[in-house]
């Protein structure tokens, strides 16, 4: 060691570059530092990489949603649009938004929509299973508008309206808190109204078993009876294989039940096959009770799941279905 120091500091040119580099590293304690912290650096790098892999697609979707709202704000300002967000004046903007999400759906999930003929020409209530994130429902709204130029109003959880920077997008796409009075007015005006009785609870705590988690919710059935409109069941195949939630933990369940806020983030975003199936409508029946209509609707949604979904869901099979050209699509 002393010899090396003397050689490097005395200016001897015969000392190899490699030996001098080794001496410098030892002198500055870099080697010791790396030995001590290298493992931690590797673990941190792997952790960050895993987070990006798990959450990059959901975060990308969130980015596009906010970008859409910004574009709507620009559209309103440049065009000086002051009309009601639900009016036909916004149809050009809606078509642009729907086209973007439909292209995304085709490319990333090979999205298909079946059973549109089961939708009534007039008002009705669509009841659907809620995935970890309702991206499949966004695909449905987009394609329905492109195919039928029809806007389906959506009942959303109250926390959605607390999210900053999305007000105009929610208004233009017909998202509403879904009070009884709002739903009745929308149905009276001839709109389709959609709701997931399981809502955020189903998104957070259902899993690849596709269990419906409706609890005692029956308001949608009462509204359907009051408005004298049919209920139409709907379900998207493989929605839980595309995006998932972490396994339920008692702490997170209690946290949700006390705050009604979704603290558990979704992950995934694999390009599995998505197919949305719209079932046959349940016609208005003045002789049926609210409770009976709830059970009838639940049975109809569960029947769609049983018919079209492998249970428990398989990510591998859902991915392979992207290449299955001969699958029966009834």
PDB file of C-alpha atoms in Angstrom:
ATOM      1  CA  UNK A   1       0.000   0.000   0.000  1.00  0.00           C
ATOM      2  CA  UNK A   2       2.790   2.416   0.937  1.00  0.00           C
ATOM      3  CA  UNK A   3       4.667   1.434  -2.194  1.00  0.00           C
ATOM      4  CA  UNK A   4       1.645   2.157  -4.371  1.00  0.00           C
ATOM      5  CA  UNK A   5       1.122   5.536  -2.744  1.00  0.00           C
ATOM      6  CA  UNK A   6       4.689   6.441  -3.279  1.00  0.00           C
ATOM      7  CA  UNK A   7       4.579   5.344  -6.897  1.00  0.00           C
ATOM      8  CA  UNK A   8       1.416   7.325  -7.760  1.00  0.00           C
ATOM      9  CA  UNK A   9       2.362  10.485  -5.901  1.00  0.00           C
ATOM     10  CA  UNK A  10       5.949  10.530  -7.068  1.00  0.00           C
ATOM     11  CA  UNK A  11       4.860  10.738 -10.676  1.00  0.00           C
ATOM     12  CA  UNK A  12       6.279   7.415 -11.824  1.00  0.00           C
ATOM     13  CA  UNK A  13       4.807   6.838 -15.267  1.00  0.00           C
ATOM     14  CA  UNK A  14       5.351   3.101 -15.113  1.00  0.00           C
ATOM     15  CA  UNK A  15       2.405   2.624 -12.697  1.00  0.00           C
ATOM     16  CA  UNK A  16      -0.492   1.178 -14.669  1.00  0.00           C
ATOM     17  CA  UNK A  17      -3.751   3.067 -14.930  1.00  0.00           C
ATOM     18  CA  UNK A  18      -5.574   0.162 -13.323  1.00  0.00           C
ATOM     19  CA  UNK A  19      -3.421   0.241 -10.173  1.00  0.00           C
ATOM     20  CA  UNK A  20      -3.807   3.983  -9.831  1.00  0.00           C
ATOM     21  CA  UNK A  21      -7.593   3.684 -10.213  1.00  0.00           C
ATOM     22  CA  UNK A  22      -7.693   1.012  -7.520  1.00  0.00           C
ATOM     23  CA  UNK A  23      -5.628   3.215  -5.230  1.00  0.00           C
ATOM     24  CA  UNK A  24      -7.937   6.210  -5.819  1.00  0.00           C
ATOM     25  CA  UNK A  25     -11.064   4.177  -5.047  1.00  0.00           C
ATOM     26  CA  UNK A  26      -9.560   2.929  -1.803  1.00  0.00           C
ATOM     27  CA  UNK A  27      -8.300   6.391  -0.873  1.00  0.00           C
ATOM     28  CA  UNK A  28     -11.743   7.986  -1.329  1.00  0.00           C
ATOM     29  CA  UNK A  29     -13.599   5.177   0.432  1.00  0.00           C
ATOM     30  CA  UNK A  30     -15.826   4.612  -2.602  1.00  0.00           C
ATOM     31  CA  UNK A  31     -15.306   0.873  -2.550  1.00  0.00           C
ATOM     32  CA  UNK A  32     -16.268   0.666   1.101  1.00  0.00           C
ATOM     33  CA  UNK A  33     -19.311   2.815   0.459  1.00  0.00           C
ATOM     34  CA  UNK A  34     -20.481   0.620  -2.426  1.00  0.00           C
ATOM     35  CA  UNK A  35     -19.933  -2.515  -0.410  1.00  0.00           C
ATOM     36  CA  UNK A  36     -22.097  -1.110   2.343  1.00  0.00           C
ATOM     37  CA  UNK A  37     -24.941   0.292   0.251  1.00  0.00           C
ATOM     38  CA  UNK A  38     -24.880  -1.624  -3.040  1.00  0.00           C
ATOM     39  CA  UNK A  39     -27.459  -4.172  -1.867  1.00  0.00           C
ATOM     40  CA  UNK A  40     -29.821  -1.415  -0.767  1.00  0.00           C
ATOM     41  CA  UNK A  41     -29.421   0.393  -4.071  1.00  0.00           C
ATOM     42  CA  UNK A  42     -30.258  -2.768  -6.000  1.00  0.00           C
ATOM     43  CA  UNK A  43     -33.331  -3.436  -3.842  1.00  0.00           C
ATOM     44  CA  UNK A  44     -34.518   0.151  -4.298  1.00  0.00           C
ATOM     45  CA  UNK A  45     -34.049  -0.064  -8.074  1.00  0.00           C
ATOM     46  CA  UNK A  46     -35.952  -3.350  -8.275  1.00  0.00           C
ATOM     47  CA  UNK A  47     -38.751  -1.949  -6.107  1.00  0.00           C
ATOM     48  CA  UNK A  48     -39.140   1.125  -8.304  1.00  0.00           C
ATOM     49  CA  UNK A  49     -39.135  -1.073 -11.420  1.00  0.00           C
ATOM     50  CA  UNK A  50     -41.818  -3.343  -9.939  1.00  0.00           C
ATOM     51  CA  UNK A  51     -43.981  -0.342  -9.040  1.00  0.00           C
ATOM     52  CA  UNK A  52     -43.698   0.998 -12.576  1.00  0.00           C
ATOM     53  CA  UNK A  53     -44.597  -2.389 -14.067  1.00  0.00           C
ATOM     54  CA  UNK A  54     -47.584  -2.868 -11.750  1.00  0.00           C
ATOM     55  CA  UNK A  55     -49.004   0.651 -11.967  1.00  0.00           C
ATOM     56  CA  UNK A  56     -47.839   2.141 -15.279  1.00  0.00           C
ATOM     57  CA  UNK A  57     -51.017   1.283 -17.224  1.00  0.00           C
ATOM     58  CA  UNK A  58     -53.494   2.500 -14.554  1.00  0.00           C
ATOM     59  CA  UNK A  59     -51.443   5.691 -14.221  1.00  0.00           C
ATOM     60  CA  UNK A  60     -51.422   6.105 -17.997  1.00  0.00           C
ATOM     61  CA  UNK A  61     -55.213   5.776 -18.068  1.00  0.00           C
ATOM     62  CA  UNK A  62     -55.485   8.400 -15.334  1.00  0.00           C
ATOM     63  CA  UNK A  63     -53.209  10.693 -17.329  1.00  0.00           C
ATOM     64  CA  UNK A  64     -55.356  10.329 -20.449  1.00  0.00           C
ATOM     65  CA  UNK A  65     -58.521  11.026 -18.451  1.00  0.00           C
ATOM     66  CA  UNK A  66     -57.092  14.292 -17.145  1.00  0.00           C
ATOM     67  CA  UNK A  67     -55.764  15.145 -20.591  1.00  0.00           C
ATOM     68  CA  UNK A  68     -59.271  14.662 -21.972  1.00  0.00           C
ATOM     69  CA  UNK A  69     -60.656  17.151 -19.466  1.00  0.00           C
ATOM     70  CA  UNK A  70     -57.970  19.692 -20.417  1.00  0.00           C
ATOM     71  CA  UNK A  71     -58.857  19.320 -24.105  1.00  0.00           C
ATOM     72  CA  UNK A  72     -62.534  19.870 -23.288  1.00  0.00           C
ATOM     73  CA  UNK A  73     -61.650  23.056 -21.434  1.00  0.00           C
ATOM     74  CA  UNK A  74     -59.694  24.266 -24.470  1.00  0.00           C
ATOM     75  CA  UNK A  75     -62.606  23.325 -26.744  1.00  0.00           C
ATOM     76  CA  UNK A  76     -65.043  25.282 -24.591  1.00  0.00           C
ATOM     77  CA  UNK A  77     -62.793  28.341 -24.407  1.00  0.00           C
ATOM     78  CA  UNK A  78     -61.869  28.475 -28.108  1.00  0.00           C
ATOM     79  CA  UNK A  79     -65.404  27.782 -29.283  1.00  0.00           C
ATOM     80  CA  UNK A  80     -66.984  29.921 -26.586  1.00  0.00           C
ATOM     81  CA  UNK A  81     -69.360  27.034 -25.905  1.00  0.00           C
ATOM     82  CA  UNK A  82     -71.822  27.908 -23.174  1.00  0.00           C
ATOM     83  CA  UNK A  83     -74.481  25.298 -23.872  1.00  0.00           C
ATOM     84  CA  UNK A  84     -75.649  22.648 -21.438  1.00  0.00           C
ATOM     85  CA  UNK A  85     -72.936  19.925 -21.289  1.00  0.00           C
ATOM     86  CA  UNK A  86     -75.582  17.307 -22.118  1.00  0.00           C
ATOM     87  CA  UNK A  87     -76.763  19.135 -25.242  1.00  0.00           C
ATOM     88  CA  UNK A  88     -75.973  18.094 -28.821  1.00  0.00           C
ATOM     89  CA  UNK A  89     -73.591  21.043 -29.134  1.00  0.00           C
ATOM     90  CA  UNK A  90     -70.961  18.893 -27.412  1.00  0.00           C
ATOM     91  CA  UNK A  91     -71.432  15.899 -29.725  1.00  0.00           C
ATOM     92  CA  UNK A  92     -68.367  16.796 -31.785  1.00  0.00           C
ATOM     93  CA  UNK A  93     -66.197  16.748 -28.667  1.00  0.00           C
ATOM     94  CA  UNK A  94     -67.862  13.548 -27.473  1.00  0.00           C
ATOM     95  CA  UNK A  95     -67.137  11.859 -30.793  1.00  0.00           C
ATOM     96  CA  UNK A  96     -63.468  12.811 -30.584  1.00  0.00           C
ATOM     97  CA  UNK A  97     -63.217  11.482 -27.022  1.00  0.00           C
ATOM     98  CA  UNK A  98     -65.106   8.301 -27.895  1.00  0.00           C
ATOM     99  CA  UNK A  99     -62.916   7.699 -30.949  1.00  0.00           C
ATOM    100  CA  UNK A 100     -59.738   7.973 -28.892  1.00  0.00           C
ATOM    101  CA  UNK A 101     -60.916   5.538 -26.213  1.00  0.00           C
ATOM    102  CA  UNK A 102     -62.312   3.147 -28.804  1.00  0.00           C
ATOM    103  CA  UNK A 103     -58.933   3.005 -30.566  1.00  0.00           C
ATOM    104  CA  UNK A 104     -57.238   2.440 -27.206  1.00  0.00           C
ATOM    105  CA  UNK A 105     -59.747  -0.334 -26.427  1.00  0.00           C
ATOM    106  CA  UNK A 106     -59.179  -2.059 -29.770  1.00  0.00           C
ATOM    107  CA  UNK A 107     -55.396  -1.933 -29.531  1.00  0.00           C
ATOM    108  CA  UNK A 108     -54.861  -2.773 -25.865  1.00  0.00           C
ATOM    109  CA  UNK A 109     -57.749  -5.141 -25.142  1.00  0.00           C
ATOM    110  CA  UNK A 110     -59.097  -6.205 -28.529  1.00  0.00           C
ATOM    111  CA  UNK A 111     -62.402  -4.881 -27.194  1.00  0.00           C
ATOM    112  CA  UNK A 112     -65.707  -6.297 -28.416  1.00  0.00           C
ATOM    113  CA  UNK A 113     -69.272  -5.271 -27.612  1.00  0.00           C
ATOM    114  CA  UNK A 114     -72.113  -7.783 -27.960  1.00  0.00           C
ATOM    115  CA  UNK A 115     -75.851  -7.522 -27.418  1.00  0.00           C
ATOM    116  CA  UNK A 116     -76.444  -3.879 -28.344  1.00  0.00           C
ATOM    117  CA  UNK A 117     -79.713  -5.018 -29.891  1.00  0.00           C
ATOM    118  CA  UNK A 118     -80.926  -5.724 -26.339  1.00  0.00           C
ATOM    119  CA  UNK A 119     -80.870  -2.043 -25.459  1.00  0.00           C
ATOM    120  CA  UNK A 120     -84.310  -0.412 -25.643  1.00  0.00           C
ATOM    121  CA  UNK A 121     -84.912   2.498 -27.982  1.00  0.00           C
ATOM    122  CA  UNK A 122     -86.273   4.462 -25.059  1.00  0.00           C
ATOM    123  CA  UNK A 123     -85.186   4.758 -21.423  1.00  0.00           C
ATOM    124  CA  UNK A 124     -83.851   1.914 -19.336  1.00  0.00           C
ATOM    125  CA  UNK A 125     -81.445   1.115 -16.501  1.00  0.00           C
ATOM    126  CA  UNK A 126     -78.207  -0.729 -17.246  1.00  0.00           C
ATOM    127  CA  UNK A 127     -76.868  -2.722 -14.286  1.00  0.00           C
ATOM    128  CA  UNK A 128     -73.284  -4.000 -14.518  1.00  0.00           C
ATOM    129  CA  UNK A 129     -70.487  -5.704 -12.611  1.00  0.00           C
ATOM    130  CA  UNK A 130     -67.800  -3.285 -11.381  1.00  0.00           C
ATOM    131  CA  UNK A 131     -64.170  -4.236 -12.084  1.00  0.00           C
ATOM    132  CA  UNK A 132     -61.143  -2.932 -10.190  1.00  0.00           C
ATOM    133  CA  UNK A 133     -61.321   0.120 -12.443  1.00  0.00           C
ATOM    134  CA  UNK A 134     -64.299   0.721 -14.764  1.00  0.00           C
ATOM    135  CA  UNK A 135     -62.195   1.081 -17.906  1.00  0.00           C
ATOM    136  CA  UNK A 136     -64.379  -1.526 -19.616  1.00  0.00           C
ATOM    137  CA  UNK A 137     -67.392   0.660 -18.927  1.00  0.00           C
ATOM    138  CA  UNK A 138     -65.607   3.613 -20.523  1.00  0.00           C
ATOM    139  CA  UNK A 139     -65.010   1.434 -23.582  1.00  0.00           C
ATOM    140  CA  UNK A 140     -68.720   0.579 -23.649  1.00  0.00           C
ATOM    141  CA  UNK A 141     -69.776   4.235 -23.454  1.00  0.00           C
ATOM    142  CA  UNK A 142     -67.400   5.145 -26.275  1.00  0.00           C
ATOM    143  CA  UNK A 143     -68.526   2.439 -28.651  1.00  0.00           C
ATOM    144  CA  UNK A 144     -72.196   2.966 -27.894  1.00  0.00           C
ATOM    145  CA  UNK A 145     -71.854   6.626 -28.801  1.00  0.00           C
ATOM    146  CA  UNK A 146     -69.941   5.846 -31.999  1.00  0.00           C
ATOM    147  CA  UNK A 147     -72.379   3.140 -33.079  1.00  0.00           C
ATOM    148  CA  UNK A 148     -75.667   4.673 -31.977  1.00  0.00           C
ATOM    149  CA  UNK A 149     -74.775   8.303 -31.234  1.00  0.00           C
ATOM    150  CA  UNK A 150     -76.422   7.679 -27.902  1.00  0.00           C
ATOM    151  CA  UNK A 151     -75.340   8.998 -24.524  1.00  0.00           C
ATOM    152  CA  UNK A 152     -75.748   6.735 -21.515  1.00  0.00           C
ATOM    153  CA  UNK A 153     -75.840   8.646 -18.238  1.00  0.00           C
ATOM    154  CA  UNK A 154     -73.748   7.117 -15.465  1.00  0.00           C
ATOM    155  CA  UNK A 155     -74.323   6.979 -11.719  1.00  0.00           C
ATOM    156  CA  UNK A 156     -70.981   7.358  -9.919  1.00  0.00           C
ATOM    157  CA  UNK A 157     -69.837   7.202  -6.324  1.00  0.00           C
ATOM    158  CA  UNK A 158     -69.693  10.510  -4.462  1.00  0.00           C
ATOM    159  CA  UNK A 159     -65.908  10.383  -4.127  1.00  0.00           C
ATOM    160  CA  UNK A 160     -65.590  10.761  -7.927  1.00  0.00           C
ATOM    161  CA  UNK A 161     -66.967  14.279  -7.658  1.00  0.00           C
ATOM    162  CA  UNK A 162     -64.307  15.167  -5.089  1.00  0.00           C
ATOM    163  CA  UNK A 163     -61.518  14.482  -7.578  1.00  0.00           C
ATOM    164  CA  UNK A 164     -60.027  17.793  -8.711  1.00  0.00           C
ATOM    165  CA  UNK A 165     -59.936  18.854 -12.340  1.00  0.00           C
ATOM    166  CA  UNK A 166     -62.602  16.553 -13.791  1.00  0.00           C
ATOM    167  CA  UNK A 167     -65.803  18.579 -13.499  1.00  0.00           C
ATOM    168  CA  UNK A 168     -66.300  19.368 -17.195  1.00  0.00           C
ATOM    169  CA  UNK A 169     -65.475  15.842 -18.318  1.00  0.00           C
ATOM    170  CA  UNK A 170     -68.008  14.401 -15.872  1.00  0.00           C
ATOM    171  CA  UNK A 171     -70.673  16.823 -17.067  1.00  0.00           C
ATOM    172  CA  UNK A 172     -70.095  16.267 -20.803  1.00  0.00           C
ATOM    173  CA  UNK A 173     -70.080  12.468 -20.452  1.00  0.00           C
ATOM    174  CA  UNK A 174     -73.207  12.464 -18.294  1.00  0.00           C
ATOM    175  CA  UNK A 175     -71.780  11.277 -14.982  1.00  0.00           C
ATOM    176  CA  UNK A 176     -74.060  12.141 -12.058  1.00  0.00           C
ATOM    177  CA  UNK A 177     -74.336  11.439  -8.311  1.00  0.00           C
ATOM    178  CA  UNK A 178     -77.472   9.460  -8.995  1.00  0.00           C
ATOM    179  CA  UNK A 179     -80.096  10.675  -6.561  1.00  0.00           C
ATOM    180  CA  UNK A 180     -83.541   9.216  -7.071  1.00  0.00           C
ATOM    181  CA  UNK A 181     -84.808  12.511  -8.497  1.00  0.00           C
ATOM    182  CA  UNK A 182     -81.906  12.841 -10.968  1.00  0.00           C
ATOM    183  CA  UNK A 183     -82.373   9.297 -12.234  1.00  0.00           C
ATOM    184  CA  UNK A 184     -86.133   9.736 -12.687  1.00  0.00           C
ATOM    185  CA  UNK A 185     -85.623  12.972 -14.629  1.00  0.00           C
ATOM    186  CA  UNK A 186     -82.999  11.348 -16.863  1.00  0.00           C
ATOM    187  CA  UNK A 187     -85.273   8.385 -17.572  1.00  0.00           C
ATOM    188  CA  UNK A 188     -88.226  10.680 -18.214  1.00  0.00           C
ATOM    189  CA  UNK A 189     -86.083  12.468 -20.813  1.00  0.00           C
ATOM    190  CA  UNK A 190     -85.513   9.155 -22.601  1.00  0.00           C
ATOM    191  CA  UNK A 191     -81.939   8.456 -21.478  1.00  0.00           C
ATOM    192  CA  UNK A 192     -80.312   5.198 -20.619  1.00  0.00           C
ATOM    193  CA  UNK A 193     -79.008   5.291 -17.047  1.00  0.00           C
ATOM    194  CA  UNK A 194     -76.311   2.906 -15.839  1.00  0.00           C
ATOM    195  CA  UNK A 195     -75.391   1.880 -12.321  1.00  0.00           C
ATOM    196  CA  UNK A 196     -73.239  -0.720 -10.615  1.00  0.00           C
ATOM    197  CA  UNK A 197     -74.952  -1.628  -7.326  1.00  0.00           C
ATOM    198  CA  UNK A 198     -71.664  -3.063  -6.053  1.00  0.00           C
ATOM    199  CA  UNK A 199     -69.887   0.225  -6.731  1.00  0.00           C
ATOM    200  CA  UNK A 200     -66.556   0.943  -5.082  1.00  0.00           C
ATOM    201  CA  UNK A 201     -66.971  -1.894  -2.582  1.00  0.00           C
ATOM    202  CA  UNK A 202     -67.220  -4.399  -5.439  1.00  0.00           C
ATOM    203  CA  UNK A 203     -64.256  -2.768  -7.184  1.00  0.00           C
ATOM    204  CA  UNK A 204     -62.073  -3.006  -4.094  1.00  0.00           C
ATOM    205  CA  UNK A 205     -63.037  -6.332  -2.567  1.00  0.00           C
ATOM    206  CA  UNK A 206     -64.353  -8.590  -5.302  1.00  0.00           C
ATOM    207  CA  UNK A 207     -61.738 -10.754  -7.032  1.00  0.00           C
ATOM    208  CA  UNK A 208     -61.189 -13.357  -9.745  1.00  0.00           C
ATOM    209  CA  UNK A 209     -64.193 -15.269  -8.377  1.00  0.00           C
ATOM    210  CA  UNK A 210     -66.364 -12.404  -9.705  1.00  0.00           C
ATOM    211  CA  UNK A 211     -68.535 -12.299  -6.615  1.00  0.00           C
ATOM    212  CA  UNK A 212     -71.289  -9.687  -6.706  1.00  0.00           C
ATOM    213  CA  UNK A 213     -71.165  -7.419  -3.648  1.00  0.00           C
ATOM    214  CA  UNK A 214     -74.413  -5.499  -3.725  1.00  0.00           C
ATOM    215  CA  UNK A 215     -75.225  -5.612  -0.027  1.00  0.00           C
ATOM    216  CA  UNK A 216     -78.722  -4.244   0.574  1.00  0.00           C
ATOM    217  CA  UNK A 217     -78.687  -1.812  -2.319  1.00  0.00           C
ATOM    218  CA  UNK A 218     -82.027  -1.783  -4.060  1.00  0.00           C
ATOM    219  CA  UNK A 219     -82.553   1.864  -5.028  1.00  0.00           C
ATOM    220  CA  UNK A 220     -82.001   1.093  -8.723  1.00  0.00           C
ATOM    221  CA  UNK A 221     -84.858  -1.392  -8.654  1.00  0.00           C
ATOM    222  CA  UNK A 222     -87.203   1.086  -6.991  1.00  0.00           C
ATOM    223  CA  UNK A 223     -86.329   3.729  -9.580  1.00  0.00           C
ATOM    224  CA  UNK A 224     -86.988   1.236 -12.389  1.00  0.00           C
ATOM    225  CA  UNK A 225     -90.414   0.464 -10.947  1.00  0.00           C
ATOM    226  CA  UNK A 226     -91.248   4.132 -10.392  1.00  0.00           C
ATOM    227  CA  UNK A 227     -90.168   5.065 -13.926  1.00  0.00           C
ATOM    228  CA  UNK A 228     -91.737   1.913 -15.431  1.00  0.00           C
ATOM    229  CA  UNK A 229     -88.596   1.081 -17.414  1.00  0.00           C
ATOM    230  CA  UNK A 230     -86.731  -2.186 -18.063  1.00  0.00           C
ATOM    231  CA  UNK A 231     -83.468  -3.216 -16.428  1.00  0.00           C
ATOM    232  CA  UNK A 232     -80.704  -4.479 -18.702  1.00  0.00           C
ATOM    233  CA  UNK A 233     -77.859  -6.599 -17.234  1.00  0.00           C
ATOM    234  CA  UNK A 234     -74.305  -6.107 -18.499  1.00  0.00           C
ATOM    235  CA  UNK A 235     -70.938  -7.712 -17.843  1.00  0.00           C
ATOM    236  CA  UNK A 236     -67.387  -7.531 -19.267  1.00  0.00           C
ATOM    237  CA  UNK A 237     -65.414 -10.734 -19.640  1.00  0.00           C
ATOM    238  CA  UNK A 238     -61.915 -10.836 -18.081  1.00  0.00           C
ATOM    239  CA  UNK A 239     -62.220  -7.419 -16.463  1.00  0.00           C
ATOM    240  CA  UNK A 240     -60.599  -8.789 -13.276  1.00  0.00           C
ATOM    241  CA  UNK A 241     -57.732 -10.306 -15.201  1.00  0.00           C
ATOM    242  CA  UNK A 242     -56.898  -6.983 -16.790  1.00  0.00           C
ATOM    243  CA  UNK A 243     -56.853  -4.961 -13.581  1.00  0.00           C
ATOM    244  CA  UNK A 244     -56.757  -6.220 -10.027  1.00  0.00           C
ATOM    245  CA  UNK A 245     -56.718  -5.098  -6.437  1.00  0.00           C
ATOM    246  CA  UNK A 246     -54.436  -6.364  -3.716  1.00  0.00           C
ATOM    247  CA  UNK A 247     -55.938  -9.082  -1.565  1.00  0.00           C
ATOM    248  CA  UNK A 248     -58.428  -7.817   0.973  1.00  0.00           C
ATOM    249  CA  UNK A 249     -57.018  -6.914   4.348  1.00  0.00           C
ATOM    250  CA  UNK A 250     -59.161  -6.182   7.377  1.00  0.00           C
ATOM    251  CA  UNK A 251     -57.482  -2.809   7.889  1.00  0.00           C
ATOM    252  CA  UNK A 252     -58.281  -1.583   4.362  1.00  0.00           C
ATOM    253  CA  UNK A 253     -61.838  -2.913   4.581  1.00  0.00           C
ATOM    254  CA  UNK A 254     -62.424  -1.081   7.850  1.00  0.00           C
ATOM    255  CA  UNK A 255     -60.813   2.036   6.432  1.00  0.00           C
ATOM    256  CA  UNK A 256     -63.140   1.995   3.447  1.00  0.00           C
ATOM    257  CA  UNK A 257     -66.255   1.303   5.499  1.00  0.00           C
ATOM    258  CA  UNK A 258     -65.457   4.237   7.793  1.00  0.00           C
ATOM    259  CA  UNK A 259     -64.429   6.764   5.126  1.00  0.00           C
ATOM    260  CA  UNK A 260     -66.064   5.466   1.927  1.00  0.00           C
ATOM    261  CA  UNK A 261     -62.818   6.318   0.129  1.00  0.00           C
ATOM    262  CA  UNK A 262     -60.797   3.845  -2.001  1.00  0.00           C
ATOM    263  CA  UNK A 263     -57.327   3.836  -0.465  1.00  0.00           C
ATOM    264  CA  UNK A 264     -56.209   0.615  -2.197  1.00  0.00           C
ATOM    265  CA  UNK A 265     -54.772   1.333  -5.679  1.00  0.00           C
ATOM    266  CA  UNK A 266     -55.481  -0.961  -8.648  1.00  0.00           C
ATOM    267  CA  UNK A 267     -52.610  -2.593 -10.479  1.00  0.00           C
ATOM    268  CA  UNK A 268     -52.057  -4.563 -13.666  1.00  0.00           C
ATOM    269  CA  UNK A 269     -53.179  -3.420 -17.064  1.00  0.00           C
ATOM    270  CA  UNK A 270     -52.302  -6.562 -18.995  1.00  0.00           C
ATOM    271  CA  UNK A 271     -53.656  -6.595 -22.573  1.00  0.00           C
ATOM    272  CA  UNK A 272     -56.183  -9.355 -21.942  1.00  0.00           C
ATOM    273  CA  UNK A 273     -59.266  -9.829 -24.095  1.00  0.00           C
ATOM    274  CA  UNK A 274     -62.282  -7.714 -23.106  1.00  0.00           C
ATOM    275  CA  UNK A 275     -65.779  -8.562 -24.293  1.00  0.00           C
ATOM    276  CA  UNK A 276     -68.793  -6.712 -22.962  1.00  0.00           C
ATOM    277  CA  UNK A 277     -72.057  -8.640 -23.055  1.00  0.00           C
ATOM    278  CA  UNK A 278     -75.440  -6.946 -22.776  1.00  0.00           C
ATOM    279  CA  UNK A 279     -78.114  -9.384 -21.646  1.00  0.00           C
ATOM    280  CA  UNK A 280     -81.803  -9.530 -22.430  1.00  0.00           C
ATOM    281  CA  UNK A 281     -83.820  -6.810 -20.707  1.00  0.00           C
ATOM    282  CA  UNK A 282     -85.956  -7.493 -17.648  1.00  0.00           C
ATOM    283  CA  UNK A 283     -89.257  -5.827 -18.602  1.00  0.00           C
ATOM    284  CA  UNK A 284     -91.245  -3.616 -16.270  1.00  0.00           C
ATOM    285  CA  UNK A 285     -93.694  -5.638 -14.190  1.00  0.00           C
ATOM    286  CA  UNK A 286     -96.150  -3.731 -11.993  1.00  0.00           C
ATOM    287  CA  UNK A 287     -96.765  -6.832  -9.890  1.00  0.00           C
ATOM    288  CA  UNK A 288     -93.170  -7.407  -8.806  1.00  0.00           C
ATOM    289  CA  UNK A 289     -91.723  -6.054  -5.551  1.00  0.00           C
ATOM    290  CA  UNK A 290     -88.491  -4.114  -5.253  1.00  0.00           C
ATOM    291  CA  UNK A 291     -86.784  -7.007  -3.478  1.00  0.00           C
ATOM    292  CA  UNK A 292     -87.891  -9.480  -6.145  1.00  0.00           C
ATOM    293  CA  UNK A 293     -86.615  -7.203  -8.908  1.00  0.00           C
ATOM    294  CA  UNK A 294     -83.236  -6.892  -7.166  1.00  0.00           C
ATOM    295  CA  UNK A 295     -82.907 -10.681  -6.991  1.00  0.00           C
ATOM    296  CA  UNK A 296     -84.033 -11.060 -10.584  1.00  0.00           C
ATOM    297  CA  UNK A 297     -81.421  -8.539 -11.727  1.00  0.00           C
ATOM    298  CA  UNK A 298     -78.699 -10.141  -9.647  1.00  0.00           C
ATOM    299  CA  UNK A 299     -79.550 -13.524 -11.159  1.00  0.00           C
ATOM    300  CA  UNK A 300     -79.362 -12.052 -14.666  1.00  0.00           C
ATOM    301  CA  UNK A 301     -75.919 -10.472 -14.107  1.00  0.00           C
ATOM    302  CA  UNK A 302     -74.639 -13.645 -12.466  1.00  0.00           C
ATOM    303  CA  UNK A 303     -75.923 -15.675 -15.421  1.00  0.00           C
ATOM    304  CA  UNK A 304     -73.835 -13.541 -17.811  1.00  0.00           C
ATOM    305  CA  UNK A 305     -70.776 -14.099 -15.637  1.00  0.00           C
ATOM    306  CA  UNK A 306     -71.366 -17.852 -15.456  1.00  0.00           C
ATOM    307  CA  UNK A 307     -71.881 -18.093 -19.214  1.00  0.00           C
ATOM    308  CA  UNK A 308     -68.920 -16.038 -20.402  1.00  0.00           C
ATOM    309  CA  UNK A 309     -66.315 -16.135 -17.652  1.00  0.00           C
ATOM    310  CA  UNK A 310     -63.829 -18.790 -16.546  1.00  0.00           C
ATOM    311  CA  UNK A 311     -64.033 -18.926 -12.743  1.00  0.00           C
ATOM    312  CA  UNK A 312     -61.685 -18.439 -11.085  1.00  0.00           C
ATOM    313  CA  UNK A 313     -60.378 -16.056 -13.688  1.00  0.00           C
ATOM    314  CA  UNK A 314     -57.095 -16.893 -15.390  1.00  0.00           C
ATOM    315  CA  UNK A 315     -54.758 -14.175 -16.652  1.00  0.00           C
ATOM    316  CA  UNK A 316     -53.017 -16.662 -18.947  1.00  0.00           C
ATOM    317  CA  UNK A 317     -56.283 -17.791 -20.578  1.00  0.00           C
ATOM    318  CA  UNK A 318     -57.461 -14.200 -20.863  1.00  0.00           C
ATOM    319  CA  UNK A 319     -54.267 -13.299 -22.717  1.00  0.00           C
ATOM    320  CA  UNK A 320     -54.573 -16.287 -25.062  1.00  0.00           C
ATOM    321  CA  UNK A 321     -58.112 -15.250 -25.971  1.00  0.00           C
ATOM    322  CA  UNK A 322     -56.608 -12.296 -27.841  1.00  0.00           C
ATOM    323  CA  UNK A 323     -55.503 -14.855 -30.448  1.00  0.00           C
ATOM    324  CA  UNK A 324     -58.596 -17.092 -30.384  1.00  0.00           C
ATOM    325  CA  UNK A 325     -60.377 -16.250 -33.640  1.00  0.00           C
ATOM    326  CA  UNK A 326     -62.805 -19.175 -33.433  1.00  0.00           C
ATOM    327  CA  UNK A 327     -64.332 -18.470 -30.051  1.00  0.00           C
ATOM    328  CA  UNK A 328     -68.100 -18.482 -30.081  1.00  0.00           C
ATOM    329  CA  UNK A 329     -69.311 -14.930 -29.614  1.00  0.00           C
ATOM    330  CA  UNK A 330     -72.944 -15.295 -28.717  1.00  0.00           C
TER     331      UNK A 330
END
